[in-house]
Coordinates of C-alpha atoms in Angstrom, one line a residue:
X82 CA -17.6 2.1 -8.9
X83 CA -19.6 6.0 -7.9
X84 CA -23.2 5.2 -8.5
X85 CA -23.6 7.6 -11.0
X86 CA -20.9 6.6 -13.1
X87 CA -22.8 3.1 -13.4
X88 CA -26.2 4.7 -13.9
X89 CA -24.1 6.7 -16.6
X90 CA -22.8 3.9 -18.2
X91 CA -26.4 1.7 -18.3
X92 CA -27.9 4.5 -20.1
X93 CA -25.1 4.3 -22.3
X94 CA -24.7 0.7 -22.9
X95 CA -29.2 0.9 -23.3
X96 CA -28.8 3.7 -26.2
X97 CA -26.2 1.9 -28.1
X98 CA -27.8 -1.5 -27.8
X99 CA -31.0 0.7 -29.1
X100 CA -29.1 2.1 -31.9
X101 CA -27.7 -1.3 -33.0
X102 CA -31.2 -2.6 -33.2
X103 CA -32.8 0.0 -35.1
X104 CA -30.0 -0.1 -37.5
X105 CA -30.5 -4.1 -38.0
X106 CA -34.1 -3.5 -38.2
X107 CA -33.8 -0.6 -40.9
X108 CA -31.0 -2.8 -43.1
X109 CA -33.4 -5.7 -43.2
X110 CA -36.5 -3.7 -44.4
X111 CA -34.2 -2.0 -47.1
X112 CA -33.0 -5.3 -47.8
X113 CA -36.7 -6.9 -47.9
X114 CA -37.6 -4.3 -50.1
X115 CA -34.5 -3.8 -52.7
X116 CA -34.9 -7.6 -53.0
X117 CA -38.7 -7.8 -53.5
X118 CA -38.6 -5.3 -56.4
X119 CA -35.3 -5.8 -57.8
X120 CA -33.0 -8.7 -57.0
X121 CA -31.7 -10.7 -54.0
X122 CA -28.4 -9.8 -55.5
X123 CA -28.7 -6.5 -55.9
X124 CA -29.9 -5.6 -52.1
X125 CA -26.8 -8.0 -50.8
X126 CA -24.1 -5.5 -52.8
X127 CA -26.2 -2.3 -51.4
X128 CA -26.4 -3.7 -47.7
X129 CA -22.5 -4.5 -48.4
X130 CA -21.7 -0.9 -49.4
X131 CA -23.4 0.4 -46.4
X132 CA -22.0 -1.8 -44.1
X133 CA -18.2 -0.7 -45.7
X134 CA -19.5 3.4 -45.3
X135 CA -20.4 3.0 -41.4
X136 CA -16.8 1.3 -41.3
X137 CA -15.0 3.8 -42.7
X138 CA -16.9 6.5 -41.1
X139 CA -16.0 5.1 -37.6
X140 CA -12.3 4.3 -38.3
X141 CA -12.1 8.1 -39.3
X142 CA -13.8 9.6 -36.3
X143 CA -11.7 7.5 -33.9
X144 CA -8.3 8.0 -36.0
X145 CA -8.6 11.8 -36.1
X146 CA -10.1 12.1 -32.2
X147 CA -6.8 10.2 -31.3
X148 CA -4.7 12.8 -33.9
X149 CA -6.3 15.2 -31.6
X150 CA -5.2 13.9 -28.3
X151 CA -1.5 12.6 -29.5
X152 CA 1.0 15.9 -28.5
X153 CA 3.7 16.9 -31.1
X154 CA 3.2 18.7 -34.4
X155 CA -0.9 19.1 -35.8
X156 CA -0.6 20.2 -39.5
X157 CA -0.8 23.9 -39.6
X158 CA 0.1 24.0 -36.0
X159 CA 3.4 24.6 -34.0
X160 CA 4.6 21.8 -31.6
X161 CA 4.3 22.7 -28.1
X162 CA 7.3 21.2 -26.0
X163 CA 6.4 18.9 -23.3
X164 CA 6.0 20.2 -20.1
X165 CA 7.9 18.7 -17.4
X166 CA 5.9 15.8 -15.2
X167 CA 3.4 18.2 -12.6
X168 CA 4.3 15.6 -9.7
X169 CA 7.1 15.8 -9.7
X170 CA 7.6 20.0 -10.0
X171 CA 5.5 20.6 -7.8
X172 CA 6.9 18.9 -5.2
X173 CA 10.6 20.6 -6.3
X174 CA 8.6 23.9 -5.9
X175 CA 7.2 22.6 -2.2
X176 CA 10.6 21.6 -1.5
X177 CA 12.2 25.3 -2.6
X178 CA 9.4 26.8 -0.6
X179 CA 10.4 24.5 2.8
X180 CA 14.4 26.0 2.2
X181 CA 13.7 29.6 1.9
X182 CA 11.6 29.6 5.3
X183 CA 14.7 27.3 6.5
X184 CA 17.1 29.3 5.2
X185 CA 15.9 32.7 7.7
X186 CA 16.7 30.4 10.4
X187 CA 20.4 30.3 9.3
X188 CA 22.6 32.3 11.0
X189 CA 25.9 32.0 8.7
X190 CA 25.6 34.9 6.5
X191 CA 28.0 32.8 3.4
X192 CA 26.1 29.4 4.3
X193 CA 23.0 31.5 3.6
X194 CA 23.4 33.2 1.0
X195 CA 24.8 29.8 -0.8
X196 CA 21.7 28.2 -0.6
X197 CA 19.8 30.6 -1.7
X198 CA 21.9 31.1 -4.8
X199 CA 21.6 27.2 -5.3
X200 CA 17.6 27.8 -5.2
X201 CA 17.7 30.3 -7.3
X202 CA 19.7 28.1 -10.2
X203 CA 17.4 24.9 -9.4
X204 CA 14.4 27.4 -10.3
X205 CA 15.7 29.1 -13.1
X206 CA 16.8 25.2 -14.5
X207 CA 13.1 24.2 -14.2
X208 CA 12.1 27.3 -16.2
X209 CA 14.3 27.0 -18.9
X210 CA 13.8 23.1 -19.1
X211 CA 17.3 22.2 -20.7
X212 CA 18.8 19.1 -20.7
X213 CA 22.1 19.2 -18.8
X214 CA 24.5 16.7 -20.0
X215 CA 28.1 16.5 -18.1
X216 CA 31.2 14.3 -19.5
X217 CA 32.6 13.1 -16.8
X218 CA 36.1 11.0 -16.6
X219 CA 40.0 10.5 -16.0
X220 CA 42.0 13.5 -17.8
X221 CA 43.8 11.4 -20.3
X222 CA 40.5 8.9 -21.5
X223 CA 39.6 12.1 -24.0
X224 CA 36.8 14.0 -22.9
X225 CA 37.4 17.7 -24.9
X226 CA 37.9 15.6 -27.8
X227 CA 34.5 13.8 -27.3
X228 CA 33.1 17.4 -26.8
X229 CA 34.1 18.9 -29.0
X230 CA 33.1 16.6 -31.9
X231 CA 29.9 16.6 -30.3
X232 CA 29.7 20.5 -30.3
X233 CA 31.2 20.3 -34.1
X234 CA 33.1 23.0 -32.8
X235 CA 36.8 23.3 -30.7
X236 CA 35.8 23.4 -27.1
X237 CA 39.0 24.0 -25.0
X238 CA 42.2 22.1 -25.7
X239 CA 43.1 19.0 -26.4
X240 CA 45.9 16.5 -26.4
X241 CA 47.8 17.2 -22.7
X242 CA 48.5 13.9 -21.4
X243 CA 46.4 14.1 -17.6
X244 CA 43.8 16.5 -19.5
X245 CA 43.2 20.6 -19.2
X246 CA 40.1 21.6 -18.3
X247 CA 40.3 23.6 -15.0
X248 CA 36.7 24.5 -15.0
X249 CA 33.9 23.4 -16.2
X250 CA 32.8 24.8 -19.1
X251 CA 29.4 24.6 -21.1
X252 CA 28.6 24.5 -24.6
X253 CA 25.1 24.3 -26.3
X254 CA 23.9 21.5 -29.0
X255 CA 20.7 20.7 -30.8
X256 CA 20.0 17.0 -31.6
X257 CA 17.7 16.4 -34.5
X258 CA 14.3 14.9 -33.3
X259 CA 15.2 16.2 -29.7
X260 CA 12.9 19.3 -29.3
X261 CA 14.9 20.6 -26.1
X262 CA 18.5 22.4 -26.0
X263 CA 21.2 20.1 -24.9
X264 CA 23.7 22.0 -22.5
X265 CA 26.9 20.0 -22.6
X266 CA 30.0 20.2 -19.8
X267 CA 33.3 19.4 -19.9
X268 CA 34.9 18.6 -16.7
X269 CA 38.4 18.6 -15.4
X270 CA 39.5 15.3 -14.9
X271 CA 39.4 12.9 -11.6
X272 CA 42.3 11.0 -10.7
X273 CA 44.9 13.6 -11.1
X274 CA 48.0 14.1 -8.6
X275 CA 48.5 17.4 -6.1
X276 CA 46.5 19.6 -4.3
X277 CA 44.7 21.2 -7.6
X278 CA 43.9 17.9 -9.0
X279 CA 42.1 17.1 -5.6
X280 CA 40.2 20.3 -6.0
X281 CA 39.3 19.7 -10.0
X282 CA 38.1 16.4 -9.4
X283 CA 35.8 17.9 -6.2
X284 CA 34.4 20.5 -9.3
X285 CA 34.1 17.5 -11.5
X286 CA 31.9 15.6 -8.9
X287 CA 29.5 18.8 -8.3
X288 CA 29.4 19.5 -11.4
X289 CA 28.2 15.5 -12.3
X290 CA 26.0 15.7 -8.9
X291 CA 23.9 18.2 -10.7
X292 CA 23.8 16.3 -14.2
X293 CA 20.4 15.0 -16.0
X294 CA 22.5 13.1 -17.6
X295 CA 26.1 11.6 -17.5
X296 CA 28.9 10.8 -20.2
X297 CA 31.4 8.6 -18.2
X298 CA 34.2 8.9 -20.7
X299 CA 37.0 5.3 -20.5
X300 CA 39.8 4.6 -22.8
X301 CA 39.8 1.2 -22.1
X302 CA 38.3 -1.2 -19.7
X303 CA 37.1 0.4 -16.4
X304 CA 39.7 0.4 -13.3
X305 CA 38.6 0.3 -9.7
X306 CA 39.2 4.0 -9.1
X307 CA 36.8 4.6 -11.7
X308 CA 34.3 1.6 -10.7
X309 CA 33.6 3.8 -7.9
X310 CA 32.9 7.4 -8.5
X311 CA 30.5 5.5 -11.5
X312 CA 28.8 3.5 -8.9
X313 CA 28.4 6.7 -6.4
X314 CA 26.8 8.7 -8.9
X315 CA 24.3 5.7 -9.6
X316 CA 23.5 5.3 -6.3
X317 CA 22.4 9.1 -6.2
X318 CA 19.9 8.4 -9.2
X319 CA 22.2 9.6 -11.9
X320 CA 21.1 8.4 -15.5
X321 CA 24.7 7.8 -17.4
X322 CA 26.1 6.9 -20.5
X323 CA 29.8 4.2 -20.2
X324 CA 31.2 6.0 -23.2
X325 CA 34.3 3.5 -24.6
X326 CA 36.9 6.3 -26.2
X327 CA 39.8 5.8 -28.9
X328 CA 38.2 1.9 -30.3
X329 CA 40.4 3.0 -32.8
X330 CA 43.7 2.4 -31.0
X331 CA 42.5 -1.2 -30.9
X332 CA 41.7 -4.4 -32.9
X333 CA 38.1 -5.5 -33.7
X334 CA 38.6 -8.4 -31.4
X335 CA 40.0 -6.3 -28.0
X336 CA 37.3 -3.5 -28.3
X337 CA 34.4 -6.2 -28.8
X338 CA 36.0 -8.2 -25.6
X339 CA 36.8 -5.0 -23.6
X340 CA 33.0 -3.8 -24.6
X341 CA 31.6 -6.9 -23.2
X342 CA 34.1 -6.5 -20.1
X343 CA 33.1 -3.2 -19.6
X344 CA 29.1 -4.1 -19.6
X345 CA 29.5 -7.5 -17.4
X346 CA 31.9 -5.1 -14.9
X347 CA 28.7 -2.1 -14.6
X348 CA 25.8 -4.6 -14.9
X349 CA 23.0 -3.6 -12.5
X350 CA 23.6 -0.3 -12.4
X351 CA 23.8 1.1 -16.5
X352 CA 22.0 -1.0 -18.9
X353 CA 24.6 -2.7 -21.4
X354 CA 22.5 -0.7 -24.2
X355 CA 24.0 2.0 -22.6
X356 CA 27.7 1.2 -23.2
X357 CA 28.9 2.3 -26.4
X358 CA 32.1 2.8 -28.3
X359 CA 33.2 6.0 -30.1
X360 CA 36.4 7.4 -31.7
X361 CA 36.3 11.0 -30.6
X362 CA 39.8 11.7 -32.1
X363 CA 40.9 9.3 -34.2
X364 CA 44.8 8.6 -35.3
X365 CA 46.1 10.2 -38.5
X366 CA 48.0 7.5 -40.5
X367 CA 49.9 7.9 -43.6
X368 CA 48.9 6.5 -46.8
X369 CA 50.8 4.9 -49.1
X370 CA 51.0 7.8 -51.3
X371 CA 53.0 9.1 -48.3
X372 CA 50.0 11.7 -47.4
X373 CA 48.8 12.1 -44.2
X374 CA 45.3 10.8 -43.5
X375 CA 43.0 12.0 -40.7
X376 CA 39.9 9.8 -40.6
X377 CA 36.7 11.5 -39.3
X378 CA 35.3 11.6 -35.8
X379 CA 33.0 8.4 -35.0
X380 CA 30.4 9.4 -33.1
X381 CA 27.2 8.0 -34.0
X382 CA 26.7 5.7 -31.2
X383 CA 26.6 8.2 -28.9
X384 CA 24.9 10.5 -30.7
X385 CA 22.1 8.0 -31.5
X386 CA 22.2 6.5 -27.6
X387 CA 21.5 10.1 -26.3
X388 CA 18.8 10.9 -28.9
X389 CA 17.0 7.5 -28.2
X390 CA 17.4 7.7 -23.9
X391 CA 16.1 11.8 -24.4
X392 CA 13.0 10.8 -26.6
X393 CA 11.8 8.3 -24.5
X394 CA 13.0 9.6 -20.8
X395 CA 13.8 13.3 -21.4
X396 CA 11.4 15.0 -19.5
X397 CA 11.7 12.6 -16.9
X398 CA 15.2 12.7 -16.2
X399 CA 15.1 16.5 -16.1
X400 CA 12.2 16.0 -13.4
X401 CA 14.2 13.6 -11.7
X402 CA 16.9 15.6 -11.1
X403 CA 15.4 18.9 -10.3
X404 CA 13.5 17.0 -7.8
X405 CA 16.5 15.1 -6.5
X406 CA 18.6 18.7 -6.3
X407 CA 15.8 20.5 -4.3
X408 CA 15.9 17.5 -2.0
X409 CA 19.7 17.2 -1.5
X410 CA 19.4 21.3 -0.8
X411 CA 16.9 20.7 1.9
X412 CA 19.2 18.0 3.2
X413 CA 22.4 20.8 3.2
X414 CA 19.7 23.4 5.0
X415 CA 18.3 21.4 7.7
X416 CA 22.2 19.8 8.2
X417 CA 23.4 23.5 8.8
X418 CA 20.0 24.0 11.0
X419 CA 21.3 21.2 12.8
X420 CA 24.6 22.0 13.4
X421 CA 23.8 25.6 14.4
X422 CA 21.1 24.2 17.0
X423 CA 23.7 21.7 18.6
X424 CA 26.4 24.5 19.0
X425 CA 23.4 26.5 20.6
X426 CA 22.4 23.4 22.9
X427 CA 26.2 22.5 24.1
X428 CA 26.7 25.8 25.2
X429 CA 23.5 25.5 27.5
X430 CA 24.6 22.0 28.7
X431 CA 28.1 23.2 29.5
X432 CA 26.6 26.1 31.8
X433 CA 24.3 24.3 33.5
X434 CA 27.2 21.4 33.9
X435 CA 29.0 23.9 36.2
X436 CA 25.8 25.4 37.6
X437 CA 25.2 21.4 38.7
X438 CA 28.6 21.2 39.9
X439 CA 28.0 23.9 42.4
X440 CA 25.0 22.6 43.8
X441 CA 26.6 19.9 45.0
X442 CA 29.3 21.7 46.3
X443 CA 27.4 23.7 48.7
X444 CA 25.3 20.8 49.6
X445 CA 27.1 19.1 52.2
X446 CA 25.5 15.5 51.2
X447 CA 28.4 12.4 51.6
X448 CA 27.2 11.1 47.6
X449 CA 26.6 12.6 44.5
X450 CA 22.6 14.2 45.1
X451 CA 21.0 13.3 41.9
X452 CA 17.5 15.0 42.7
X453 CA 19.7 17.9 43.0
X454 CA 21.1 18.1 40.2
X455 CA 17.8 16.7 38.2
X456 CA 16.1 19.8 39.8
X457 CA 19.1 22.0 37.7
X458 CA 18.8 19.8 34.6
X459 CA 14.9 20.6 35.0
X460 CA 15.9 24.1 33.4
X461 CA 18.4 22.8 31.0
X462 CA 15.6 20.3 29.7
X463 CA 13.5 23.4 29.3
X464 CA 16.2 25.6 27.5
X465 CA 17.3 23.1 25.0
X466 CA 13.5 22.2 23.8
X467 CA 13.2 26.0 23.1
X468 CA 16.3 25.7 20.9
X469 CA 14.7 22.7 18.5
X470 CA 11.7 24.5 18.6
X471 CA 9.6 22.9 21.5
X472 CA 7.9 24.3 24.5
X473 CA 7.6 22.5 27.0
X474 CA 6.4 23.6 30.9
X475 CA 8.9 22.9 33.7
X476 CA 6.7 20.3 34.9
X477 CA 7.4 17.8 32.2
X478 CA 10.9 19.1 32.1
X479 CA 11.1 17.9 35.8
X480 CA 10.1 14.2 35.1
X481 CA 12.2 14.1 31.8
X482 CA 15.0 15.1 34.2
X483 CA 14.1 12.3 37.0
X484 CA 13.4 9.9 34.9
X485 CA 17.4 10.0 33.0
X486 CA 18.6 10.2 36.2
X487 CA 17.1 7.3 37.5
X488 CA 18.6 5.2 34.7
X489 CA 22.0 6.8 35.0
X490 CA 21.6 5.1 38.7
X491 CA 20.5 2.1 37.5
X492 CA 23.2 1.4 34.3
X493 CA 25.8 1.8 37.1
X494 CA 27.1 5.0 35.6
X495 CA 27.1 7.4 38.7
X496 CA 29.4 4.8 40.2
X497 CA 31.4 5.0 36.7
X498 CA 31.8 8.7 36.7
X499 CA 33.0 9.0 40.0
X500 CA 35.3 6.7 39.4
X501 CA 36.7 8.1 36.5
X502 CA 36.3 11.4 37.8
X503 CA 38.5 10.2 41.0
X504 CA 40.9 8.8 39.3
X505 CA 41.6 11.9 38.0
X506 CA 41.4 14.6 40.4
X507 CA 43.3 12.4 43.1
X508 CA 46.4 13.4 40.7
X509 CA 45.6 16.9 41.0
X510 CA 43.6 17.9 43.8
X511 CA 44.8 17.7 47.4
X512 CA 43.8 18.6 50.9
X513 CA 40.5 18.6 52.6
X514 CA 38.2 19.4 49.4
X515 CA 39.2 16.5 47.6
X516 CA 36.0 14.2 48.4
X517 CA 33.7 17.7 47.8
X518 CA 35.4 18.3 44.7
X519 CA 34.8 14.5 43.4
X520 CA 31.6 15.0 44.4
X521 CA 30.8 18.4 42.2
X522 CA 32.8 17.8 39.3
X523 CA 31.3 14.5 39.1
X524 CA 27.7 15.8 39.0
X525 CA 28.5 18.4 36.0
X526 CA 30.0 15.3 34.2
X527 CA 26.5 13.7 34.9
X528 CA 24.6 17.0 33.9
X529 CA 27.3 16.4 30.6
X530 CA 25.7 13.3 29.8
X531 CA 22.3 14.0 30.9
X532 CA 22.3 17.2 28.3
X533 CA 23.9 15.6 25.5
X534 CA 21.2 12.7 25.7
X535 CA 18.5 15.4 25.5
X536 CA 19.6 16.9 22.9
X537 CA 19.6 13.6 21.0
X538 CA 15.7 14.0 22.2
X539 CA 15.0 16.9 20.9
X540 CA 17.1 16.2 18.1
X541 CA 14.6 13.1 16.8
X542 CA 11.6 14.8 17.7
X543 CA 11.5 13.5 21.4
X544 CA 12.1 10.4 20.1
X545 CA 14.5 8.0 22.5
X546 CA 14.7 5.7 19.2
X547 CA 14.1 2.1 19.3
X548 CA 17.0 1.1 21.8
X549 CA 15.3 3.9 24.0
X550 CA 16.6 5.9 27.1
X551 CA 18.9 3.9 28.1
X552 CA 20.9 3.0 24.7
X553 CA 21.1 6.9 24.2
X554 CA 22.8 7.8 27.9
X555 CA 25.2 4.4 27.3
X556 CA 26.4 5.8 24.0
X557 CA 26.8 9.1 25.7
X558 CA 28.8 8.0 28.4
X559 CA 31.1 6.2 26.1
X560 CA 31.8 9.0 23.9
X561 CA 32.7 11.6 27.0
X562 CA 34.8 9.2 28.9
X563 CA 37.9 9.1 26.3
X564 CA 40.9 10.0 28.1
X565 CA 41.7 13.1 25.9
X566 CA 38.2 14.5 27.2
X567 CA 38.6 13.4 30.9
X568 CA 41.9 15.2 31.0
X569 CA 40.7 18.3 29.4
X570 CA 37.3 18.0 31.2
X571 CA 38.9 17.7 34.5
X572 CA 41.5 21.2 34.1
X573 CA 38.5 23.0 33.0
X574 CA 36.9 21.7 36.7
X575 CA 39.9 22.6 38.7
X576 CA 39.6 25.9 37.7
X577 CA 36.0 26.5 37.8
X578 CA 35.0 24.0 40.6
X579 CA 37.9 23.0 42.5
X580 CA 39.8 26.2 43.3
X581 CA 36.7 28.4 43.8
X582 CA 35.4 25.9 46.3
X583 CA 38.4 25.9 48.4
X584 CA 38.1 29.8 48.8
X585 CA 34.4 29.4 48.5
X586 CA 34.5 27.2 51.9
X587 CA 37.4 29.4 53.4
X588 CA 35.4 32.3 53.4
X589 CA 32.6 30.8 54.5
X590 CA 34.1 29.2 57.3
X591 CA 35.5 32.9 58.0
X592 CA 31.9 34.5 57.7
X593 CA 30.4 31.3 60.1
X594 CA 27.9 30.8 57.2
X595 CA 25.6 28.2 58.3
X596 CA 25.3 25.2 55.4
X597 CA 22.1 23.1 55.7
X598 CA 22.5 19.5 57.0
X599 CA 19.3 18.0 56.1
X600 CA 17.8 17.9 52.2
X601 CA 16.5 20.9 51.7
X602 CA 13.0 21.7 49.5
X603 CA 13.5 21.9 45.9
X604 CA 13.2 26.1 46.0
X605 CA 16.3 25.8 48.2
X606 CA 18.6 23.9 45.2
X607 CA 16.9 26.2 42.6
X608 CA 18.5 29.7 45.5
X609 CA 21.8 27.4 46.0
X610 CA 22.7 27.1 42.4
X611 CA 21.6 30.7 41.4
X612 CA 24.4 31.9 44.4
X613 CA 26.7 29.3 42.7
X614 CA 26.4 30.6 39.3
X615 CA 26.8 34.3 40.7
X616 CA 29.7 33.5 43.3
X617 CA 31.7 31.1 40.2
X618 CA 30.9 34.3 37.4
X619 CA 32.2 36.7 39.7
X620 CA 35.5 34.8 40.4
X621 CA 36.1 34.1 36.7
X622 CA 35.7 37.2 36.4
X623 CA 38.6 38.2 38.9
X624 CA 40.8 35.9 36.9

């Protein structure tokens, strides 16, 4: 405990225990003295009299200082709704603030401009404060009808056998004791056949995705197709309501046993107080008088469920969920981020995968050079860190590149490329630049897998992730050596490596261009692949 909190509360505990003893002291003198020239009888009812005064007078200061602290209605005074938890809106608002400076880094104009809108209605949501309920369910299980009886009012059709709302549409409601505005959507239904029931149902799911709180709307006991979407929108944090339709359509003994079926069947996730039975629509019957009877709507479970979950968790659940949307809304931002900064970082690693290929192909070396090719992933290294944000100097880039390649030596995988790679060009390449051309398309499938595993990197914050290094360059191997992707890999190569080598050497051999037979410096590899690159362009360019 601070220190002068304790020195506070010594000098608190010392007054009262002054306080206490003056007042004994005072009480027995009046007492002494009523008694000495009255009675002993008298001075006992006047000491009990005072003693029932500072009683009262204490009960009163500490009932109306706690009148004063309770929120609600004060006589006189007009209730002030409940402000949503600060925590929690705040960190919504911190969350917002992260996705707009995301969102300038988004290139897609639509994928932009979506999240801002959806900012915008989380925002405008945590102003207003409603509570957004959404009936959610099967077309046929009767969810305009619970609506509407709800609303009081007709809310869309009713009666089509797979159901008819095409939209989702919102009505308002005000529950008694509930000091905030409900606002209440009917969905289109889920389970529905064809291409437009697919897209309905998607709706539905967005539209229950962004719910405070959900009606899941049955007609009977709960089927395996509905089990699931239920259980998805728990596992998201969605607060809902198993809402048993048409009990009237059965005896007392089936609903009671479906009821308890239905509670056992969502146990864990919805609270069996949270399972009721309504009759949104009942069935008209005909009397013996031979008139047609339409009983009224029974709808007081629900109605008295909802009150009882939005008194005593309203403003939570509203938090909850505008917290939980801002969150999911970073998690679409930074998943188009993503996407945009891998399409950015291939195209890097499929240059410099042909820039790497021609280093080796004017290197006259009898294996694959890997400190030639780590010298060109060097830059690559450098180029993809700027595209995740990261600078690094071309130094570190250097033994990032080194150190992948010496554990794509020592996992086996040059020998596993070149394999693969011969394999394949053996079928399509002829002559005398077949062992060159094994050679260079097999160090821009390395570069390949070298880039993708860096951008992995990058991707985690630099972070190899607990298998490390070489767990990252095994999975990348695996996924580029399907035979779909050698195939396709391996045309692009013929055309970009192969044949421009073979004219490449021709007119070399023409010019009597002199090619280095020992390992040349670094700065040579760096001039080499830069003539490459210009030499490869060029001919592309002819084609």
């Amino acid at each position: 405990m601070p220190l002068p909190r304790l020195l506070t509360l010594i000098a608190a505990f010392c007054l009262t225990l002054g306080l206490i003893i003056g007042l004994v002291s005072s009480l027995t003198g009046l007492y002494s003295q009523v008694a000495w020239s009255a009675s002993p009888l008298l001075a006992n009812l006047l000491i009990f009299l005072i003693i029932v005064l500072l009683a009262t007078l204490i009960f009163a200061l500490f009932y109306y200082f706690r009148l004063l602290q309770r929120p609600g209605k004060v006589k006189g005074k007009r209730a002030i709704n409940p402000k949503i938890p600060v925590v929690k809106s705040e960190a919504a608002s911190e969350n917002l603030k992260a996705i707009r400076q995301q969102v300038d880094r988004i290139q897609d104009e639509v994928a932009r401009q979506a999240l801002l809108l959806r900012a915008r209605e989380i925002e405008a949501n945590m102003a207003r404060g409603n509570v957004r309920i959404v009936v959610f369910g099967t077309g046929s299980a009767g969810k305009t009808s619970a609506v509407n009886s709800l609303v009081g009012r007709m809310a869309g059709q009713v009666g089509a056998p797979m159901g008819t709302t095409e939209v989702g549409e919102t009505y308002t409601l005000k529950l008694k004791g509930v000091d905030r505005e409900l606002a209440i959507t009917d969905t289109p239904g889920i389970l529905e056949a064809g291409v437009a029931g697919t897209y309905r149902e998607e709706l539905a799911r967005q539209l229950a995705a962004r719910a405070d709180l959900i009606l899941f709307v049955l007609d009977g006991d709960l089927r395996k197709s509905e089990y699931e979407p239920l259980r998805t929108l728990a596992e998201i944090g969605k607060r809902s309501i198993v809402v048993f339709n048409k009990v009237d359509l059965y005896p007392d003994s089936d609903r009671d046993e479906i009821l308890d079926r239905l509670r056992q069947r969502v146990k864990g996730f919805v609270s069996a107080m949270d399972v009721v039975a309504i009759s949104a629509n009942p069935q008209k019957f005909v009397l013996e008088s031979g008139t047609i009877f339409q009983p009224d709507p029974d709808m007081m479970p629900l109605i008295r469920r909802i009150a009882a979950i939005l008194r005593a968790e309203g403003e939570d659940l509203i938090a909850d969920n505008i917290l939980l949307q801002s969150q999911h809304l970073g998690d679409q931002a930074r998943k188009l981020i993503d996407a945009q900064r891998r399409r950015a970082a291939d195209k890097v690693v499929e240059r410099f995968q042909w820039i790497g290929a021609g280093v080796i192909a004017v290197t006259p070396l009898p294996v694959v050079d890997l400190l030639a090719t780590a010298a060109v992933n060097a830059q690559m290294v450098v180029e993809i860190a700027k595209i995740y944000g990261c600078e690094l100097n071309i130094d570190r880039a250097k033994e990032l590149a080194l150190s992948l390649a010496k554990t794509l030596a020592s996992l086996g995988i040059v020998e596993g490329v070149i394999q693969v790679v011969s394999r394949a060009l053996q079928l399509s390449v002829a002559g005398f630049v077949l062992g060159k051309a094994i050679q260079a398309v097999s160090a821009a499938y390395l570069t390949r897998i070298a880039g993708k595993s860096f951008i992995e990197y990058f991707r985690h914050d630099q972070d190899w992730g607990d298998g490390g290094i070489a767990e990252v360059v095994q999975r990348q191997f695996q996924l580029n050596r399907k035979d779909e992707f050698v195939k396709a890999f391996v045309k692009d190569a013929i055309a970009r490596v192969v044949e421009p080598l073979n004219i490449y050497q021709q007119e070399a051999s023409e010019l009597e261009l002199e090619m280095p037979t020992e390992l040349e410096p670094e700065p040579l590899y760096q001039r080499q692949s830069d003539d490459w690159e210009n030499y490869s362009n060029k001919r592309n360019d002819e084609w």
